[in-house]
Amino acid sequence: MYYVYLLWFLLFGLCPIFVPDSIPIGMFRTECHDRHFWLSVNSNFLGHKFRFDVQADSEVHEVSGQWAAECGYTMAFDSWGDLLLRVSYLACLVENQRETEFRLMVWFINQDSNGEEKSYPLLLICPLQVPWGPRELVCEQNYIEELGEGLREWRVVFRIPAPSQEGGIREETVPVRMAHLLGYHINTTDSRILLRCAYGSKLAYTQQWGETDVEVVSATILYKIKWTLLTVDMSVACTMSQARMDGSDVLWSLPRDLPTLVHLPFIEKGLKLGVGGQYLSECVAHQRGYMIHNNNRTLEIRIPFGAEGGFIKSHVIDGLYSQSYFVDVFLLREWEDTAWSLTQQRTFRALFIYHLPRPVTLINKTVPSQREFSISLCCFPHDVSLGNVTVAGQPVLWEEMERNGVRLSQNPFPNNTYMYLFQMPFSHPLISQTYLGDRFRKYTLYGVFSFIMFPDGEIYNYSATVEAKLQDVVLPKLEGDCTIQGVRTLAYYGNIDSSEWSLYVGGMKLDWELVELGGFSLDPHELYLSLEIPLYAPGMAYEGLGLQGLLVSVLVSLVHLETAEEQTHVQRCVFPVKELLVCLPDGRMVVMIDTAGVSPPVNPNHTALLDPACRPLETDNSRAIFSFSIDSCGTVATHDGDQVIYRNEVRNVPPFPPHLRPLSQPQPRYRVPLGCVHPENGNRTLSIYLPSHSPTLLPMKHTHTHSHTRHPEGKGKEQTIHSQDNNPNRACHILVFAYFAFYQVIYELTEVLL
Ligand SMILES: *[C@@H]1O[C@H](CO)[C@@H](O)[C@H](O)[C@H]1NC(C)=O
Ligand SMILES: *[C@@H]1O[C@H](CO)[C@@H](O)[C@H](O)[C@H]1NC(C)=O
Ligand SMILES: *[C@@H]1O[C@H](CO)[C@@H](O)[C@H](O)[C@H]1NC(C)=O
Ligand SMILES: *[C@@H]1O[C@H](CO)[C@@H](O)[C@H](O)[C@H]1NC(C)=O
Ligand SMILES: *[C@@H]1O[C@H](CO)[C@@H](O)[C@H](O)[C@H]1NC(C)=O
Ligand SMILES: *[C@@H]1O[C@H](CO)[C@@H](O)[C@H](O)[C@H]1NC(C)=O
Ligand SMILES: *[C@@H]1O[C@H](CO)[C@@H](O)[C@H](O)[C@H]1NC(C)=O
Ligand SMILES: *[C@@H]1O[C@H](CO)[C@@H](O)[C@H](O)[C@H]1NC(C)=O
């Protein structure tokens, strides 16, 4: 049971030293602990300067420095920044009422920035709750205290290690007055002897114990009762070890059997751990993950970094998120040894770990089929909050988040930390997409999460790149049809960026130059792009000539820039023609002539080439089609520079059966000259000649060279036309020329001759 008295009043009868101010509610907390008064002042209340003064009768002392250490006062900030004052019940100026109740008058003096002081008087009254043990030791932050049972002091014998001396120990006996001068507070109460000194006092020494340093004061007090000289061992030893990280734990280890204190063999009687001034029950300690471990001769206290009971402070160090952790522990150990029936040792220690890098954990909860990124970032204490999120270099504006389907939530954990959950749809414009082929698409979130540390406002940027793959691509689709002027292709966009695809027409990349050159018409619609290629334009391939017309094909392909994945479509169209001459690279000539309008009429059935045995392949009422090789049917080759001109002609032949043919061949009255020009050496190209009245032999257009690479894959559509080509799968690009000039000339001549 604790009794806490927090009083403020005017001390009538005593001269008040300060004018007391009224005590603000909630700013002071006092508690009675086992062996000390405990007073804390809220950090928000602390002024520009502040101090504690303690008063007994008319004596007033400021709590500070060596005086505080020697007199049993400890002033410190706790992890939360509150000011703490711990005062031993046996401290100087404490009113000791038969060792069962202790009173202390404390003034808290707070000075604001104008130098104005306010004084708050606090009378602390604590009853003794835990009876005194035969021997008690206190290892405070600033002093060591030893309480032995006893009466009046006389002399003190200090023992100090002296390797050069016999026995390795030097003894120094000093009168109590002298000990006082050396910084040792030695006094008695009704029933006890007290020794207290600051750390590092003269005649104290440090001893290495395992890995830790232990500060030792080895002293015996000699005193007289009546005529008997009695001695009491007043040795005290405190471990100086600090905490260190061991895995994810803060580890504080200290020797179990402190030198000069423990007189072996000894029996452990009790061990209690407290944090922040409160003992921890085993259950709470377990819950928080605290552990006490007897490891051989060392006592190991493990506290998970960041565990409740301590205080976390976030920082950004060299661009990395890190945390400092502070935890005020105290430890009560009790044992029995050969010298003392019971020893109690209380140790107070502020453990701290500074600037431990704490990598932020990204938990990728993305389920691709849900079509959104879902990531959590963890775990943050409450002095960190997410400021901004930048995706692909663009800030994600809070006010637009909901509209764009972006969600952010903060989820707390029982251990006083929390995580952020960030969700962003794949379809968000800031999510980048990459087509991987086979209809797979990769979505990537390039995010920078800016966290703000409070209260300093430091910023920590956490960059995260998260990907997800999904087979959700609708590929572009090609369709085609025939128009009056040419071939039209429709390229349906699909659902990936159309700029990732290149369009090829007949193996040539479609660019503005080609569009202009070929007179293509390009027309974007909502769902597709329409491309119309006029007849005889580049990109159009010759497939055959028949009475139905000229069969051409257009191969259009879409090639993905990254994956080279290809979509192709071949559209075949037949265009009615009346007359046409085709010179094929394989050395064949295919010609369609039309006798309509010739006077007197010529029956197309009665026509032949220079070799009269070469008859039309097909005829109708007025037209005849011939297909022959340049080394047959009487074709005449004439060499002209590096070119060879192959000439033949279509003539009318008498309708007589061969065996009835008259001896003298009548002069044909109908002659259509034909000619193909091929290079003397080198590859032949395909050319198509249209009838023309212009007396020119030169190619009219399309002087560009073809890189003729692609062929239609499938044989595809049934050809309703009779192909004149030996290899129907091989389409050649069309080169169109004006018809041979001889046409007109010879025709006219014939007329004259007749
Ligand atoms: C010793 O204790 C007595 C009362 O118990 C007190 O009056 C005296 O001032 C103390 N001496 C020192 C040196 O603190
Ligand atoms: C216990 O400690 C002693 C001395 O420090 C050492 O010699 C011994 O090996 C240790 N035993 C174990 C099990 O660690
Ligand atoms: C707090 O709890 C979360 C979730 O259980 C865990 O991931 C995290 O490491 C814990 N943090 C600390 C400091 O214990
Ligand atoms: C967040 O963005 C705003 C405006 O772009 C900027 O003023 C602010 O400093 C940013 N905060 C952080 C933590 O980056
Ligand atoms: C954090 O990231 C934001 C956005 O990318 C940037 O503007 C800011 O300068 C960065 N801050 C730090 C401290 O790196
Ligand atoms: C995140 O999750 C997705 C989907 O489960 C997975 O494809 C991806 O590899 C994960 N990791 C990262 C860093 O993106
Ligand atoms: C040409 O001959 C075929 C059969 O030999 C015949 O069917 C057709 O009618 C003839 N055409 C003309 C215009 O005489
Ligand atoms: C002729 O065509 C072949 C195969 O298509 C090619 O390898 C060769 O280079 C061409 N020759 C000329 C002179 O263009």
PDB file of N, CA, C and O in Angstrom, residues 35 185 264 341 380 391 399 435 437 447-448 479 538 555 594 637 639 663 699 712 725:
ATOM      1  N   ARG A  35      12.289   2.833  -0.711  1.00  0.00           N
ATOM      2  CA  ARG A  35      13.299   3.516   0.085  1.00  0.00           C
ATOM      3  C   ARG A  35      13.494   4.976  -0.302  1.00  0.00           C
ATOM      4  O   ARG A  35      14.468   5.588   0.089  1.00  0.00           O
ATOM      5  N   HIS A 185      29.463  10.356   3.183  1.00  0.00           N
ATOM      6  CA  HIS A 185      28.457  10.755   4.146  1.00  0.00           C
ATOM      7  C   HIS A 185      28.262   9.557   5.075  1.00  0.00           C
ATOM      8  O   HIS A 185      27.863   8.488   4.632  1.00  0.00           O
ATOM      9  N   LEU A 264      30.548 -15.832  -0.445  1.00  0.00           N
ATOM     10  CA  LEU A 264      30.117 -17.146  -0.943  1.00  0.00           C
ATOM     11  C   LEU A 264      30.205 -18.218   0.150  1.00  0.00           C
ATOM     12  O   LEU A 264      31.077 -18.115   1.017  1.00  0.00           O
ATOM     13  N   SER A 341      22.432 -12.231   7.079  1.00  0.00           N
ATOM     14  CA  SER A 341      21.246 -13.076   6.925  1.00  0.00           C
ATOM     15  C   SER A 341      20.416 -12.628   5.723  1.00  0.00           C
ATOM     16  O   SER A 341      19.762 -13.425   5.074  1.00  0.00           O
ATOM     17  N   PHE A 380       5.975   1.835 -36.927  1.00  0.00           N
ATOM     18  CA  PHE A 380       6.391   3.163 -36.502  1.00  0.00           C
ATOM     19  C   PHE A 380       5.855   3.486 -35.112  1.00  0.00           C
ATOM     20  O   PHE A 380       4.717   3.162 -34.791  1.00  0.00           O
ATOM     21  N   VAL A 391       4.398   9.253 -56.149  1.00  0.00           N
ATOM     22  CA  VAL A 391       4.458   8.067 -57.006  1.00  0.00           C
ATOM     23  C   VAL A 391       4.921   8.523 -58.379  1.00  0.00           C
ATOM     24  O   VAL A 391       4.400   9.505 -58.915  1.00  0.00           O
ATOM     25  N   GLU A 399      -6.392  15.067 -51.289  1.00  0.00           N
ATOM     26  CA  GLU A 399      -7.776  15.391 -51.628  1.00  0.00           C
ATOM     27  C   GLU A 399      -8.242  14.633 -52.879  1.00  0.00           C
ATOM     28  O   GLU A 399      -9.427  14.500 -53.112  1.00  0.00           O
ATOM     29  N   TYR A 435       4.560  -4.065 -71.063  1.00  0.00           N
ATOM     30  CA  TYR A 435       4.050  -5.278 -71.674  1.00  0.00           C
ATOM     31  C   TYR A 435       5.170  -6.294 -71.741  1.00  0.00           C
ATOM     32  O   TYR A 435       6.280  -5.995 -72.162  1.00  0.00           O
ATOM     33  N   GLY A 437       4.750  -9.529 -73.056  1.00  0.00           N
ATOM     34  CA  GLY A 437       4.543 -10.561 -74.068  1.00  0.00           C
ATOM     35  C   GLY A 437       3.557 -11.585 -73.540  1.00  0.00           C
ATOM     36  O   GLY A 437       3.308 -11.673 -72.341  1.00  0.00           O
ATOM     37  N   GLY A 447       7.289   4.357 -55.570  1.00  0.00           N
ATOM     38  CA  GLY A 447       6.773   5.263 -54.543  1.00  0.00           C
ATOM     39  C   GLY A 447       7.867   5.803 -53.638  1.00  0.00           C
ATOM     40  O   GLY A 447       8.864   5.135 -53.382  1.00  0.00           O
ATOM     41  N   VAL A 448       7.668   7.051 -53.210  1.00  0.00           N
ATOM     42  CA  VAL A 448       8.525   7.610 -52.157  1.00  0.00           C
ATOM     43  C   VAL A 448       7.577   8.049 -51.047  1.00  0.00           C
ATOM     44  O   VAL A 448       6.645   8.826 -51.288  1.00  0.00           O
ATOM     45  N   GLU A 479      -7.964  -5.856 -88.763  1.00  0.00           N
ATOM     46  CA  GLU A 479      -8.992  -6.349 -89.684  1.00  0.00           C
ATOM     47  C   GLU A 479      -8.845  -5.575 -90.980  1.00  0.00           C
ATOM     48  O   GLU A 479      -8.244  -4.505 -90.975  1.00  0.00           O
ATOM     49  N   PRO A 538       2.835   1.816-102.584  1.00  0.00           N
ATOM     50  CA  PRO A 538       3.823   0.936-101.968  1.00  0.00           C
ATOM     51  C   PRO A 538       3.176   0.177-100.807  1.00  0.00           C
ATOM     52  O   PRO A 538       2.299   0.699-100.145  1.00  0.00           O
ATOM     53  N   LEU A 555      -0.071  -6.744 -96.592  1.00  0.00           N
ATOM     54  CA  LEU A 555       0.297  -7.355 -95.323  1.00  0.00           C
ATOM     55  C   LEU A 555       0.536  -6.223 -94.328  1.00  0.00           C
ATOM     56  O   LEU A 555       1.394  -5.370 -94.544  1.00  0.00           O
ATOM     57  N   ASP A 594      -7.547  -5.988-124.233  1.00  0.00           N
ATOM     58  CA  ASP A 594      -9.000  -5.800-124.418  1.00  0.00           C
ATOM     59  C   ASP A 594      -9.224  -5.373-125.852  1.00  0.00           C
ATOM     60  O   ASP A 594      -8.702  -4.353-126.299  1.00  0.00           O
ATOM     61  N   ALA A 637      14.880 -10.525-127.541  1.00  0.00           N
ATOM     62  CA  ALA A 637      15.616  -9.741-126.541  1.00  0.00           C
ATOM     63  C   ALA A 637      16.579  -8.823-127.239  1.00  0.00           C
ATOM     64  O   ALA A 637      17.314  -9.244-128.126  1.00  0.00           O
ATOM     65  N   HIS A 639      19.628  -5.891-126.394  1.00  0.00           N
ATOM     66  CA  HIS A 639      20.449  -5.366-125.321  1.00  0.00           C
ATOM     67  C   HIS A 639      20.625  -3.883-125.509  1.00  0.00           C
ATOM     68  O   HIS A 639      20.870  -3.414-126.578  1.00  0.00           O
ATOM     69  N   LEU A 663      -1.186 -20.953-147.243  1.00  0.00           N
ATOM     70  CA  LEU A 663       0.268 -20.928-147.379  1.00  0.00           C
ATOM     71  C   LEU A 663       0.844 -19.569-147.058  1.00  0.00           C
ATOM     72  O   LEU A 663       1.796 -19.436-146.303  1.00  0.00           O
ATOM     73  N   PRO A 699       9.827   4.654-115.826  1.00  0.00           N
ATOM     74  CA  PRO A 699       8.933   4.445-114.674  1.00  0.00           C
ATOM     75  C   PRO A 699       8.358   5.780-114.232  1.00  0.00           C
ATOM     76  O   PRO A 699       9.053   6.793-114.224  1.00  0.00           O
ATOM     77  N   PRO A 712       3.037 -12.915 -96.546  1.00  0.00           N
ATOM     78  CA  PRO A 712       1.853 -13.334 -95.805  1.00  0.00           C
ATOM     79  C   PRO A 712       2.082 -14.750 -95.301  1.00  0.00           C
ATOM     80  O   PRO A 712       2.600 -15.583 -96.033  1.00  0.00           O
ATOM     81  N   ASP A 725       1.223 -16.396-111.329  1.00  0.00           N
ATOM     82  CA  ASP A 725       2.566 -16.497-110.759  1.00  0.00           C
ATOM     83  C   ASP A 725       2.858 -17.971-110.524  1.00  0.00           C
ATOM     84  O   ASP A 725       2.008 -18.736-110.110  1.00  0.00           O
TER      85      ASP A 725
END
